[in-house]
Amino acid sequence: MSVESLRGRDLLSMADLSVDELRGLLDLAAAMKTGKVNLRCNKVLGLLFQKASTRTRVSFTVAMYQLGGQVIDLNSSVTQVGRGEPTIDTARVLDRYLDVLAIRTFEQQELETFASYAKIPVINALTDLEHPCQVLADLQTVKEQFGQLKGLTLTYVGDGNNMANSLMLGCALVGMNVRIAAPSGYEPDGAIAQQATEIAAGSEVLVTQDPVEAVKGAHVIYTDVWASMGQEDLAEGRLPIFQPYQVNDPLLSHADEQAIVLHCLPAHRGEEITDEVMEGSQSLVWDQAENRLHAQKALLACLLGASAI
Ligand code: CP
Ligand code: NVA
């Protein structure tokens, strides 16, 4: 099975997965969701989060419980991390206690340092650069809706942030076309856009400033907040810059008739997405949020080598 190669590995970037591993993970997540496959592993997951989280924290916790494992919440205010203990020391100590560690932090470099000093699998639970676990759930949701991924077009409208970066890589891996519509100065990471272009075997990777052109004929319309965690002070100044990038009914009318709308959540209704679109018939945001549980349960099972029951 293509996912066996994931045992003991880190997931720091979407690009850490091969095409076959990503396909295998999505298949396993779907099979675990329906109950066709049941896996168990009596292991311990640590959650080291330096930013707020509802979905990621709860879905990882429930996933681990459902696998028969346990979870320790290690947020920085209750550990020595908040008092400045060096990452390279914390990583080597946690490695001696835990079986797997999910980290939410600012710098991708800090996550990479953790991973290089801890032998256990380290998972990116969101950095300023990437959010690969979210994209696993996103692709699972798209596949549920359309029955396939290859050849579909996903358009992300808004800030070229961690979501935009991981979506470019994830879509390129599964053969989806990906278009990012972002204002000038807010484009996604250039090196990741280049990496996605190299991964994409024949599918499109486009970065543009034109939201209407980008949405035309697309099957998935995706958005996220205009100011990510850590950028809250900049939020108000960004409102006029991002207004043309709001996902609303007029913009959605340019998409494919069967198009779905996704948002990683939390959403700022009235900013990047209107109430009407969030609550509208094309919105699959609640299924998408649910799939965080199934996708991450499959991921944990693979990294930890869980056994069938
Ligand atoms: N989408 C997501 O990662 O949500 P949380 O910040 O609530 O974990
Ligand atoms: N781009 C957002 C995603 C939150 C899940 C942030 O980093 O805050």
Short mmCIF file of C-alpha atoms and ligand atoms in Angstrom, two decimals, residues 52-56 104 131 134 229 264-266 292, ligand 1:
data_model
loop_
_atom_site.label_atom_id
_atom_site.label_comp_id
_atom_site.label_asym_id
_atom_site.label_seq_id
_atom_site.Cartn_x
_atom_site.Cartn_y
_atom_site.Cartn_z
CA ALA A 52 -5.11 29.68 18.91
CA SER A 53 -6.96 26.72 17.39
CA THR A 54 -10.39 25.15 17.55
CA ARG A 55 -10.59 22.71 14.63
CA THR A 56 -7.00 21.49 14.53
CA ARG A 104 1.40 25.13 15.43
CA HIS A 131 -1.19 24.40 6.59
CA GLN A 134 -6.15 21.52 6.27
CA MET A 229 -2.96 34.98 13.09
CA CYS A 264 -10.76 26.65 6.19
CA LEU A 265 -12.47 28.65 9.00
CA PRO A 266 -12.61 30.65 11.18
CA ARG A 292 -10.22 17.44 9.42
N1 CP B 1 -8.85 25.69 10.00
C1 CP B 1 -8.17 25.64 11.16
O1 CP B 1 -7.00 25.24 11.21
O2 CP B 1 -8.89 26.03 12.23
P1 CP B 1 -8.34 26.26 13.70
O3 CP B 1 -7.44 27.48 13.67
O4 CP B 1 -9.55 26.48 14.55
O5 CP B 1 -7.54 25.06 14.12
#
